[in-house]
CSV table of C-alpha atoms and ligand atoms in Angstrom, one decimal:
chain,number,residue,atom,x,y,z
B,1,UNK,CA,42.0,-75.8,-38.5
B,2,UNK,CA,43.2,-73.9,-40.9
B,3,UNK,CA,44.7,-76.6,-43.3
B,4,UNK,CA,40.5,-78.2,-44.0
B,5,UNK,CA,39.4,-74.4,-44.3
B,6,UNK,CA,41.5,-74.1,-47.6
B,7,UNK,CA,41.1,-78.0,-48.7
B,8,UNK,CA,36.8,-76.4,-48.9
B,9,UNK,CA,38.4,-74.1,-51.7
B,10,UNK,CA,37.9,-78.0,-53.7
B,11,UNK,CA,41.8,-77.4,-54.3
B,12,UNK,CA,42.8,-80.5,-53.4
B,13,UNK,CA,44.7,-79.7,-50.0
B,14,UNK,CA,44.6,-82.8,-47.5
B,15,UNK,CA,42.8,-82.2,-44.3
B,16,UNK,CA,44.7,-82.8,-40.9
B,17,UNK,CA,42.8,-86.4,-40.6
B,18,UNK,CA,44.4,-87.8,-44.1
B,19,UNK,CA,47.4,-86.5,-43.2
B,20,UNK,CA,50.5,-89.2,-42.3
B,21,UNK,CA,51.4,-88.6,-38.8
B,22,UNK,CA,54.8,-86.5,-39.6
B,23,UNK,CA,52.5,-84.2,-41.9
B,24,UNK,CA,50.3,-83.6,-39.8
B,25,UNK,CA,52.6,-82.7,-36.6
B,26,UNK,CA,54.0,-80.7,-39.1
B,27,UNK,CA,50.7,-78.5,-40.0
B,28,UNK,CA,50.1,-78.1,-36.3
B,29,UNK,CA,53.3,-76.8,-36.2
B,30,UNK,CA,52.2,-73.8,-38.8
B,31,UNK,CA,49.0,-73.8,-37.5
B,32,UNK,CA,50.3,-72.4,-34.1
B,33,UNK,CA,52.7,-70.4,-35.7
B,34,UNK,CA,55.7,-72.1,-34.9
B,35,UNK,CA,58.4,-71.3,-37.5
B,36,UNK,CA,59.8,-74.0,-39.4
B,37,UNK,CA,64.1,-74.0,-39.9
B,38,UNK,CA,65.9,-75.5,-42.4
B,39,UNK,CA,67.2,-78.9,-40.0
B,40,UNK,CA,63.4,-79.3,-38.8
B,41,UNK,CA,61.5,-82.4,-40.9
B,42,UNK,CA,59.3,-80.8,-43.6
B,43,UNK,CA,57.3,-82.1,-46.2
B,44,UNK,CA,59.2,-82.5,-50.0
B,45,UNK,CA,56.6,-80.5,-51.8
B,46,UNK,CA,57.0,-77.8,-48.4
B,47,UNK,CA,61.0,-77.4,-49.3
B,48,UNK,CA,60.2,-77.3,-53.2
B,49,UNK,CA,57.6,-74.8,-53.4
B,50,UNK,CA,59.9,-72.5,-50.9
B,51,UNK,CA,62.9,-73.1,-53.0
B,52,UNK,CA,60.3,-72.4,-56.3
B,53,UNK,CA,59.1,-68.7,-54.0
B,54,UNK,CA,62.7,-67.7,-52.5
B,55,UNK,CA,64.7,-68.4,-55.8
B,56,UNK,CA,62.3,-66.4,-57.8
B,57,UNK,CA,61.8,-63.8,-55.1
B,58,UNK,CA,65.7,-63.4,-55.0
B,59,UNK,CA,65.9,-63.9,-59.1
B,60,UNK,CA,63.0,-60.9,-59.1
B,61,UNK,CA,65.5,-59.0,-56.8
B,62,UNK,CA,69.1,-59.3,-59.2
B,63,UNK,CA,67.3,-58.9,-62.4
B,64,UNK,CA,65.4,-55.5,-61.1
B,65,UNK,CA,68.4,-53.9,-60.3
B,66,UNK,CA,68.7,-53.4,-64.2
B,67,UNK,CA,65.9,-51.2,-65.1
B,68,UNK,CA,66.9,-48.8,-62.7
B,69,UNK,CA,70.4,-49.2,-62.9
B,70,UNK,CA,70.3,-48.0,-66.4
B,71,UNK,CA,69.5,-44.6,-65.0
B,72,UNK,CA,71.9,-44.3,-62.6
B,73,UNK,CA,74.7,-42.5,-64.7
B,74,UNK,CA,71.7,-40.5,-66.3
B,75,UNK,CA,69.9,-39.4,-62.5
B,76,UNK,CA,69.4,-35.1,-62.3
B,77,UNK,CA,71.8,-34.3,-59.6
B,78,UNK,CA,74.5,-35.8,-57.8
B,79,UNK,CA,72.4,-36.2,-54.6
B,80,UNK,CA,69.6,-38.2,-56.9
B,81,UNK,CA,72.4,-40.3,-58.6
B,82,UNK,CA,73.2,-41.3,-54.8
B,83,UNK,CA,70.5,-42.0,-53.5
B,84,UNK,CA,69.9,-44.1,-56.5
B,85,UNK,CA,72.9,-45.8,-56.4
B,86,UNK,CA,72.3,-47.3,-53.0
B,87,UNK,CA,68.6,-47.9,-53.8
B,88,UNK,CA,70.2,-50.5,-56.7
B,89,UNK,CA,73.1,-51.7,-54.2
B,90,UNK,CA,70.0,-52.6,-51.6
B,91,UNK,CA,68.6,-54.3,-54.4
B,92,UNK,CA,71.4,-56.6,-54.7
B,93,UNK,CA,71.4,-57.4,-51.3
B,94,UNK,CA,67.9,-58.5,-50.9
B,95,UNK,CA,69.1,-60.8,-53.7
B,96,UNK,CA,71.8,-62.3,-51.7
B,97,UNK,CA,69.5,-62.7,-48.5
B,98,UNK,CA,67.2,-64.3,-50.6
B,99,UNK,CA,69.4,-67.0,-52.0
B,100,UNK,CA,71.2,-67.5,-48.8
B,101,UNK,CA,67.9,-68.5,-47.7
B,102,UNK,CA,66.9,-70.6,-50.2
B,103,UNK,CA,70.7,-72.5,-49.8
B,104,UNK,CA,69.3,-73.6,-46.6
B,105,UNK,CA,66.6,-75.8,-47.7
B,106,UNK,CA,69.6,-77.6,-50.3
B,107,UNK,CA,69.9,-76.0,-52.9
B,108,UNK,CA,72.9,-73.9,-54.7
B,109,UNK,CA,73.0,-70.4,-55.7
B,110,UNK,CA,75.0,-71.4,-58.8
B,111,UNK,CA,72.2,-74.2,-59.5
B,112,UNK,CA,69.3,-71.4,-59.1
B,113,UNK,CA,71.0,-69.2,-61.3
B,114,UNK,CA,71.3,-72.0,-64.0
B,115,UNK,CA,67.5,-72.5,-63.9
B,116,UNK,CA,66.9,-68.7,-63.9
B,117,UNK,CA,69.5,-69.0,-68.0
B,118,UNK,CA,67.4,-72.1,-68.3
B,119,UNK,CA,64.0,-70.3,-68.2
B,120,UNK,CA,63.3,-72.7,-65.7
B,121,UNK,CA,62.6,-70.1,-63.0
B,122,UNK,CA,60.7,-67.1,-63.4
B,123,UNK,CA,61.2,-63.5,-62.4
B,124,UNK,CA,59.1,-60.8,-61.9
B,125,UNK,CA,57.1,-59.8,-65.1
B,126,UNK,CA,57.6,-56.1,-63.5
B,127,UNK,CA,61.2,-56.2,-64.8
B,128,UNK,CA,60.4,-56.6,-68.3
B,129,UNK,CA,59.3,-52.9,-69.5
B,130,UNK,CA,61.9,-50.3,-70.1
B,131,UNK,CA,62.7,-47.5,-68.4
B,132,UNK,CA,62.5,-44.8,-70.9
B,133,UNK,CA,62.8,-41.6,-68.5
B,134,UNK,CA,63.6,-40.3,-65.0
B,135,UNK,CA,59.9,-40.3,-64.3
B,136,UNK,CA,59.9,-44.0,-64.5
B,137,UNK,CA,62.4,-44.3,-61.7
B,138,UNK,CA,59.9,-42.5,-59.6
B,139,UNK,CA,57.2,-44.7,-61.1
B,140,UNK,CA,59.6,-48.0,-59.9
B,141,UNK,CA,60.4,-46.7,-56.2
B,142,UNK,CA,56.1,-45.6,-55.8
B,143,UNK,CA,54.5,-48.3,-57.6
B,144,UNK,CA,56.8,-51.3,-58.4
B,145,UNK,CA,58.7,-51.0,-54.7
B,146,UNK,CA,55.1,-49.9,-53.7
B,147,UNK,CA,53.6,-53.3,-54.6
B,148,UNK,CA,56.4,-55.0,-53.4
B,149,UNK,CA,56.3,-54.0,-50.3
B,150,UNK,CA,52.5,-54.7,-49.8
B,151,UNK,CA,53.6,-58.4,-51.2
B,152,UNK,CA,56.3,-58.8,-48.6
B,153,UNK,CA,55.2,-57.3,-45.3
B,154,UNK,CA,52.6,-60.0,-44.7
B,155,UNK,CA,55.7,-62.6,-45.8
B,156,UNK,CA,57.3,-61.4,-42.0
B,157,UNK,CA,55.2,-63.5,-40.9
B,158,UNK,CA,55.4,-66.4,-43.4
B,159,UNK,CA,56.3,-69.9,-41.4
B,160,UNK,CA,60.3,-70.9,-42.7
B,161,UNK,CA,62.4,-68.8,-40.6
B,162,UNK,CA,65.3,-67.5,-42.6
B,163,UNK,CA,62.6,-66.0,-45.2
B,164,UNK,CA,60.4,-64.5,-42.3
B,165,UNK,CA,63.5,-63.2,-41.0
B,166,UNK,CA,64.9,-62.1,-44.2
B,167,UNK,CA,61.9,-60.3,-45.1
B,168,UNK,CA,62.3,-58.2,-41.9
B,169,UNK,CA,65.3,-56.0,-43.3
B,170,UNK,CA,64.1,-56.3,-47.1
B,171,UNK,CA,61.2,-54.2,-45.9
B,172,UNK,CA,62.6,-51.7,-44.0
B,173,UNK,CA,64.5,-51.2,-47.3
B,174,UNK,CA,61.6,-51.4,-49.4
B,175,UNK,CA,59.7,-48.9,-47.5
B,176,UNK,CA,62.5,-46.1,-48.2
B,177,UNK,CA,62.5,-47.2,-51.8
B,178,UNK,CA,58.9,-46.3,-52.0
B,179,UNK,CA,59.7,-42.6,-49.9
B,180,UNK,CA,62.3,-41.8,-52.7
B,181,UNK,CA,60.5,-42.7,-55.5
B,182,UNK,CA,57.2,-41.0,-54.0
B,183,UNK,CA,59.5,-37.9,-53.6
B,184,UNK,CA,60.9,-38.0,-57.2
B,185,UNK,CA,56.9,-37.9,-58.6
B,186,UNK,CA,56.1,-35.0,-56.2
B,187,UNK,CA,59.2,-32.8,-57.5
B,188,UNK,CA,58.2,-33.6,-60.9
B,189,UNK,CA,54.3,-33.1,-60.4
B,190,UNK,CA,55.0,-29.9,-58.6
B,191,UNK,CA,57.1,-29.1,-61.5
B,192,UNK,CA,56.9,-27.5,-64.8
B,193,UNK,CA,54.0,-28.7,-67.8
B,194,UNK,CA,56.6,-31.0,-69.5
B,195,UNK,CA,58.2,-32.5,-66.0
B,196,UNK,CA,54.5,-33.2,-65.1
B,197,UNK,CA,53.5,-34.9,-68.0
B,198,UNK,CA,56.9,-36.8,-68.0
B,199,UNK,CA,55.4,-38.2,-64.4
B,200,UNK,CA,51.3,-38.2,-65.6
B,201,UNK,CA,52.9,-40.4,-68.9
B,202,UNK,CA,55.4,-42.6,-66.7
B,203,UNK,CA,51.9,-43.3,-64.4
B,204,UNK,CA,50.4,-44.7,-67.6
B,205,UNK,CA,52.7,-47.1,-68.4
B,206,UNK,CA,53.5,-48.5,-65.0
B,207,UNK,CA,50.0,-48.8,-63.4
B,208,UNK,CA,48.6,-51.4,-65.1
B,209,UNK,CA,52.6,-53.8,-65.2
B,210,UNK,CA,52.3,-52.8,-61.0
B,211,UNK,CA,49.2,-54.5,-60.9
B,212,UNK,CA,50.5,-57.6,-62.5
B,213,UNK,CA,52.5,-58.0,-60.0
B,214,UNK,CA,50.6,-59.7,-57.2
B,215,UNK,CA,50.2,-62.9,-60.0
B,216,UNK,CA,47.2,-64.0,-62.0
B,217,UNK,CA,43.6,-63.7,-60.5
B,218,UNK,CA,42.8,-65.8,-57.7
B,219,UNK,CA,41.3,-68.1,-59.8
B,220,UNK,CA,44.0,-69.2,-61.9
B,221,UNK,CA,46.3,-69.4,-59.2
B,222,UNK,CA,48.3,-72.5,-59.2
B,223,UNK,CA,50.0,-72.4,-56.0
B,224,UNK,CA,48.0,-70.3,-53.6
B,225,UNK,CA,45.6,-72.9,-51.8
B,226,UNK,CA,48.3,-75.2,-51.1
B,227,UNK,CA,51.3,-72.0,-50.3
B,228,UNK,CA,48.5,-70.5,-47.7
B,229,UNK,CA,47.9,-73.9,-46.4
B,230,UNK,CA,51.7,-73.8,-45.9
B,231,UNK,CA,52.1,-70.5,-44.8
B,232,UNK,CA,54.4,-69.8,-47.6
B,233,UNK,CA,52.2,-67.0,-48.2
B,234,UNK,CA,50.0,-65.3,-46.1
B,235,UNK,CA,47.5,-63.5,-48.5
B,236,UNK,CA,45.9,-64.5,-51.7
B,237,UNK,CA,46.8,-62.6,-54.9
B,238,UNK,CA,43.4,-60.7,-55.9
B,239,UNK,CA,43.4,-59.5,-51.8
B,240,UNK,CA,46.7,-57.7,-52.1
B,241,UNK,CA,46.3,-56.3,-55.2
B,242,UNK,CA,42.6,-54.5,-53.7
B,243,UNK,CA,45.2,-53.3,-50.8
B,244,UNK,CA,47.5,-51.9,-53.1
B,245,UNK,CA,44.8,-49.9,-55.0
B,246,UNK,CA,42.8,-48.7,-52.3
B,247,UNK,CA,46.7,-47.3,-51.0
B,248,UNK,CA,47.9,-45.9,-54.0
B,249,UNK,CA,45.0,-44.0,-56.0
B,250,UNK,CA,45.0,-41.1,-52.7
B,251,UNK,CA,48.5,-40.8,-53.4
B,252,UNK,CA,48.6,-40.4,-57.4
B,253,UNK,CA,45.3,-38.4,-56.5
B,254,UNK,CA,47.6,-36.1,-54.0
B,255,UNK,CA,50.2,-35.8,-56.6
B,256,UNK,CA,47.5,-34.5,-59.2
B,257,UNK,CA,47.6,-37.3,-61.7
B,258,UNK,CA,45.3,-39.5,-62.8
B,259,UNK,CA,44.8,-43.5,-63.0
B,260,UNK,CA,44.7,-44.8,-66.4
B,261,UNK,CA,41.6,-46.2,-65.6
B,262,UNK,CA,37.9,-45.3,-67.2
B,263,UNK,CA,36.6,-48.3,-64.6
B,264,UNK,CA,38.2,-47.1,-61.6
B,265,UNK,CA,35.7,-46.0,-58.8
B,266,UNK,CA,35.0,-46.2,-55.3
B,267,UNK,CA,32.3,-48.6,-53.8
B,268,UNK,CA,31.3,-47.7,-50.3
B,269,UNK,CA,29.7,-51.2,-50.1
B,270,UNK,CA,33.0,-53.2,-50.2
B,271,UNK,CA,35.0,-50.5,-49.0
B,272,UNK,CA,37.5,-50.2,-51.4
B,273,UNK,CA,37.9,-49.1,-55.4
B,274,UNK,CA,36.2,-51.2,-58.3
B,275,UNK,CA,38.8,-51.2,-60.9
B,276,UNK,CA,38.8,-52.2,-64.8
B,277,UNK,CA,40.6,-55.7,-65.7
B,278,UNK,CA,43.7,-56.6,-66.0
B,279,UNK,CA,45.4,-57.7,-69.7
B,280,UNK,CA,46.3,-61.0,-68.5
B,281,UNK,CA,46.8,-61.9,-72.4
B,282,UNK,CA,50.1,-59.8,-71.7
B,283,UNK,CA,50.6,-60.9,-68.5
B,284,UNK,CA,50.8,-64.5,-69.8
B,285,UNK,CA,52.8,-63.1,-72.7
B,286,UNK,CA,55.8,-61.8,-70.7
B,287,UNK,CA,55.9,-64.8,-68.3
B,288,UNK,CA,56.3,-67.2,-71.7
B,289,UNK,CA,59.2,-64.4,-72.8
B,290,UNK,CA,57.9,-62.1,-74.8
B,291,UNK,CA,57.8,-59.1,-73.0
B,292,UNK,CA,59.5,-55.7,-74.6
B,293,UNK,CA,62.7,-56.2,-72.3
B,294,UNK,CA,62.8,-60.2,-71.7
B,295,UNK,CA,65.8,-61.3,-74.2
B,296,UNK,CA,67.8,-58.3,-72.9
B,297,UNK,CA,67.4,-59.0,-69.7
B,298,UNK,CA,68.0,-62.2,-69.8
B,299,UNK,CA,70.8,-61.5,-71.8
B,300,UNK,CA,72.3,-59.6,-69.4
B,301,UNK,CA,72.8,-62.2,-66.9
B,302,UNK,CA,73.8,-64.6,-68.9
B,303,UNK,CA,76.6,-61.9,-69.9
B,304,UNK,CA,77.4,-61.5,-66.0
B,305,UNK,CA,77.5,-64.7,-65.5
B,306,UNK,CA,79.5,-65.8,-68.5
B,307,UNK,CA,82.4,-63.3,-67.3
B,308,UNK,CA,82.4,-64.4,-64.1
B,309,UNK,CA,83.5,-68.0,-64.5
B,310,UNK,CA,86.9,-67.1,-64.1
B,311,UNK,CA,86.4,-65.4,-60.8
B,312,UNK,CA,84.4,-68.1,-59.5
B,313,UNK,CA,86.8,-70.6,-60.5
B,314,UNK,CA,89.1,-68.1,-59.0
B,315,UNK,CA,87.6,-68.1,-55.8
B,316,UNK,CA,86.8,-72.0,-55.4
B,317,UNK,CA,90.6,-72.6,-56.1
B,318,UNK,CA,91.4,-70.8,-53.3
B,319,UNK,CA,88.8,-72.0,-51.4
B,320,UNK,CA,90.4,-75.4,-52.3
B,321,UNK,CA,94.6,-74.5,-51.3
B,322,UNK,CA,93.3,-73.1,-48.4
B,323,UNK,CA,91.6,-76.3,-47.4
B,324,UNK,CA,94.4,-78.5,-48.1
B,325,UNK,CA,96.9,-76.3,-46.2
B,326,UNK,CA,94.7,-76.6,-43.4
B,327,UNK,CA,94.4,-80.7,-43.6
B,328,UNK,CA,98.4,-80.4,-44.0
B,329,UNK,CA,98.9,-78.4,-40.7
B,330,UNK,CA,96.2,-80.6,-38.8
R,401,FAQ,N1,55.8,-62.3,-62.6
R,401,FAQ,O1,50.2,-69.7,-58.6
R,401,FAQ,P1,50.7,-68.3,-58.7
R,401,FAQ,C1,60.6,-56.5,-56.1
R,401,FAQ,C2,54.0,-67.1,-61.8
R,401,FAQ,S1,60.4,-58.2,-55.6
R,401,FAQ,C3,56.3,-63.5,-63.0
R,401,FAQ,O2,49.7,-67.2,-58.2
R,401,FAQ,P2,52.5,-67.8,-56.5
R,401,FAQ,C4,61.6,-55.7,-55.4
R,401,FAQ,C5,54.3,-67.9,-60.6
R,401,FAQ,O3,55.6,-67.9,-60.2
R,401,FAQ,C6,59.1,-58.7,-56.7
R,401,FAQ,N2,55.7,-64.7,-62.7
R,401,FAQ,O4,52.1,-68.2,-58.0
R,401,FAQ,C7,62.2,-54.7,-56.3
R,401,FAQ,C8,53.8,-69.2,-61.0
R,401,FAQ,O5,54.7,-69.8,-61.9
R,401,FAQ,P3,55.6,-71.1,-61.5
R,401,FAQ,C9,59.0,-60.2,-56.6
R,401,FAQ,C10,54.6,-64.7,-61.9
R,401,FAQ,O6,53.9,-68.1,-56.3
R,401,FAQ,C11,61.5,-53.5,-56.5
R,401,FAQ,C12,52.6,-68.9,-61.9
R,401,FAQ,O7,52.8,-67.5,-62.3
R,401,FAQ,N3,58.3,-60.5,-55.4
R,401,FAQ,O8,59.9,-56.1,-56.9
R,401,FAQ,C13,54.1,-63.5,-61.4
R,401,FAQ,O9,51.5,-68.4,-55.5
R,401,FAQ,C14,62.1,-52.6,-57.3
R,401,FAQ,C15,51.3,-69.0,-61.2
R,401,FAQ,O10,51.1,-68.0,-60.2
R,401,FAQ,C16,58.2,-61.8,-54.9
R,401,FAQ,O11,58.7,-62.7,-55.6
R,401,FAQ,C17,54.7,-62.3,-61.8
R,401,FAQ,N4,54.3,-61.1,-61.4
R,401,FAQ,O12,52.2,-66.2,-56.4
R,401,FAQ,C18,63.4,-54.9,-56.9
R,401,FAQ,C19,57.5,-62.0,-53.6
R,401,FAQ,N5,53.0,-63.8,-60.7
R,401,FAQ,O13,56.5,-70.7,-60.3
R,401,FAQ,C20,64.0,-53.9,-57.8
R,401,FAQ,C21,57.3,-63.4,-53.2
R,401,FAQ,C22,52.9,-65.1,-60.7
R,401,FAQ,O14,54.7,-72.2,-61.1
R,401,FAQ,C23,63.2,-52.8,-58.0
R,401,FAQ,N6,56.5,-64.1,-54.1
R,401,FAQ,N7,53.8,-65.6,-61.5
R,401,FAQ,O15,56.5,-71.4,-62.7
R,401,FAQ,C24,55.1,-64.2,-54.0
R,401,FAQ,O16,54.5,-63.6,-53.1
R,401,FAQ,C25,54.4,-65.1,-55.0
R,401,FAQ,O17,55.4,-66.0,-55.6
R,401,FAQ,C26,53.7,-64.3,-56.1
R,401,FAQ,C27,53.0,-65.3,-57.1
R,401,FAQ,C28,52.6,-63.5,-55.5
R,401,FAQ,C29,54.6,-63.4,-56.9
């Protein structure tokens, strides 16, 4: 079964015969694909490390509508400042799917956000470089949108229901992201010397950030063994990121640009591109804050969330009258 095929990776996963009973109806469960919901019995460490995924997924969602969002007032034509404009307002609502989902499994989307002020929860690391011109809002929707999408199709089939089902819509969303930005880069390449170094130089500084995406090596992974096991997540880190450069290289190769990468070749024996490593030294950098945009982003949603309170309370003292006049008529 597949819950003793991952406990021979030595990472400590128990196998179906040291399971307690309820466990291990529970890993048949996910071992036949049957989805879990949010009133089913699950394991504590199952409903934590989903909260840990979804809130961060969702937090990766609110906090990426920035960098793009910064453009929007700034985009070429009024058709591109649309277009933009919705990409963002999707943006937001994968957000709010995502933390709708994680509120099943008991927790609060004013309780996520804390641990999000708190540094307690991460966000994508993606989300901490600027966006410095319009090329890099092609770069986002081909590469960043690019690698998300490679992260979250296999998560449609991921084993807690309202993030499998979530996921479905996210990625329809996701894949026109990638069309739009794609389209921005080909205008741009196609363009004049200036527009296409503008694209060539916003390729440079968002290959290698993409690639840091899919999480540290598989070896350093702290909660793949035990999220696969789970079917929290479907593929290991290192396997998606090979996908997402065997994708993308034809297509910067079809728009004429080149991979900042010396290292980067193909190898007919695994079937796929060898590639030069990753600087996980700033990687590990951004995820401990220190990354050229963390404090402002941060910032940022501390600020919307500061001048807010009012509405909230706003809204909960409604909330509140209304239930009392309802008690009153009853
Ligand atoms: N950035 O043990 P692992 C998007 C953390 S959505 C920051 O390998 P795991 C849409 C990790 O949390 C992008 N932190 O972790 C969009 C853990 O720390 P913890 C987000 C990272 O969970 C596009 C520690 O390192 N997508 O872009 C990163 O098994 C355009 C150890 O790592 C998702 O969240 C990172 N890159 O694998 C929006 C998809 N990588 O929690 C706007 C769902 C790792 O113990 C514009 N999530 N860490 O404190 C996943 O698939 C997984 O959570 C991974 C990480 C693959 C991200």
């Amino acid at each position: 079964m597949y819950a003793q095929e991952v406990k021979s990776t030595g990472k400590g996963i128990k196998s179906l015969d040291e399971m307690e009973p309820d466990e291990r109806a529970f890993q048949e469960k996910i071992d036949a694909n049957i989805k879990i919901e949010p009133k089913d019995w699950m394991p504590e460490g199952y409903r934590k490390n989903l909260i840990r995924q979804i809130s961060q997924h969702a937090h990766s969602e609110i906090v990426g509508q920035l960098p793009e969002g910064n453009w929007i007032t700034r985009a070429p034509s009024l058709d591109r400042k649309a277009i933009l404009l919705a990409k963002v307002q999707d943006e937001a609502g994968h957000g709010l799917y995502l933390y709708c989902a994680a509120e099943t499994l008991g927790v609060s989307r004013d309780q996520m956000t804390e641990q999000l002020l708190a540094g307690k929860a991460k966000y994508s690391s993606i989300f901490n470089y600027p966006t410095l011109t319009w090329a890099d809002i092609g770069a986002i929707g081909w590469l960043v949108d690019g690698a998300a999408i490679m992260n979250q199709v296999p998560i449609q089939r991921c084993s807690f229901g309202p993030y499998s089902r979530a996921m479905i819509r996210v990625c329809k969303e996701e894949s026109f992201h990638q069309r739009q930005g794609y389209d921005i880069m080909m205008k741009l390449a196609a363009g004049t010397d200036e527009q296409k170094e503008m694209a060539q130089d916003a390729l440079n500084r968002w290959w290698w950030p993409s690639l840091m995406m899919f999480g540290p090596p598989d070896a350093e992974s702290v909660h793949s063994a035990q999220s696969m096991a789970w079917k929290i997540k479907m593929n290991t880190n290192d396997e998606l990121r090979q996908k997402f450069v065997d994708q993308t290289v034809p297509q910067a190769e079809y728009l004429g640009l080149k991979v900042p990468d010396d290292d980067l070749k193909w190898n007919d024996e695994k079937d796929g591109y060898d590639f030069g490593e990753i600087d996980w030294a700033e990687f590990y950098e951004i995820l401990k804050g220190n990354g050229p945009c963390n404090k402002e982003r941060i910032g940022a949603r501390q600020k919307a969330w500061t001048d807010g309170e009012w509405f909230r309370e706003g809204l909960m003292a409604h909330a509140k009258k209304r239930e009392a006049r309802k008690v009153a008529a009853e």
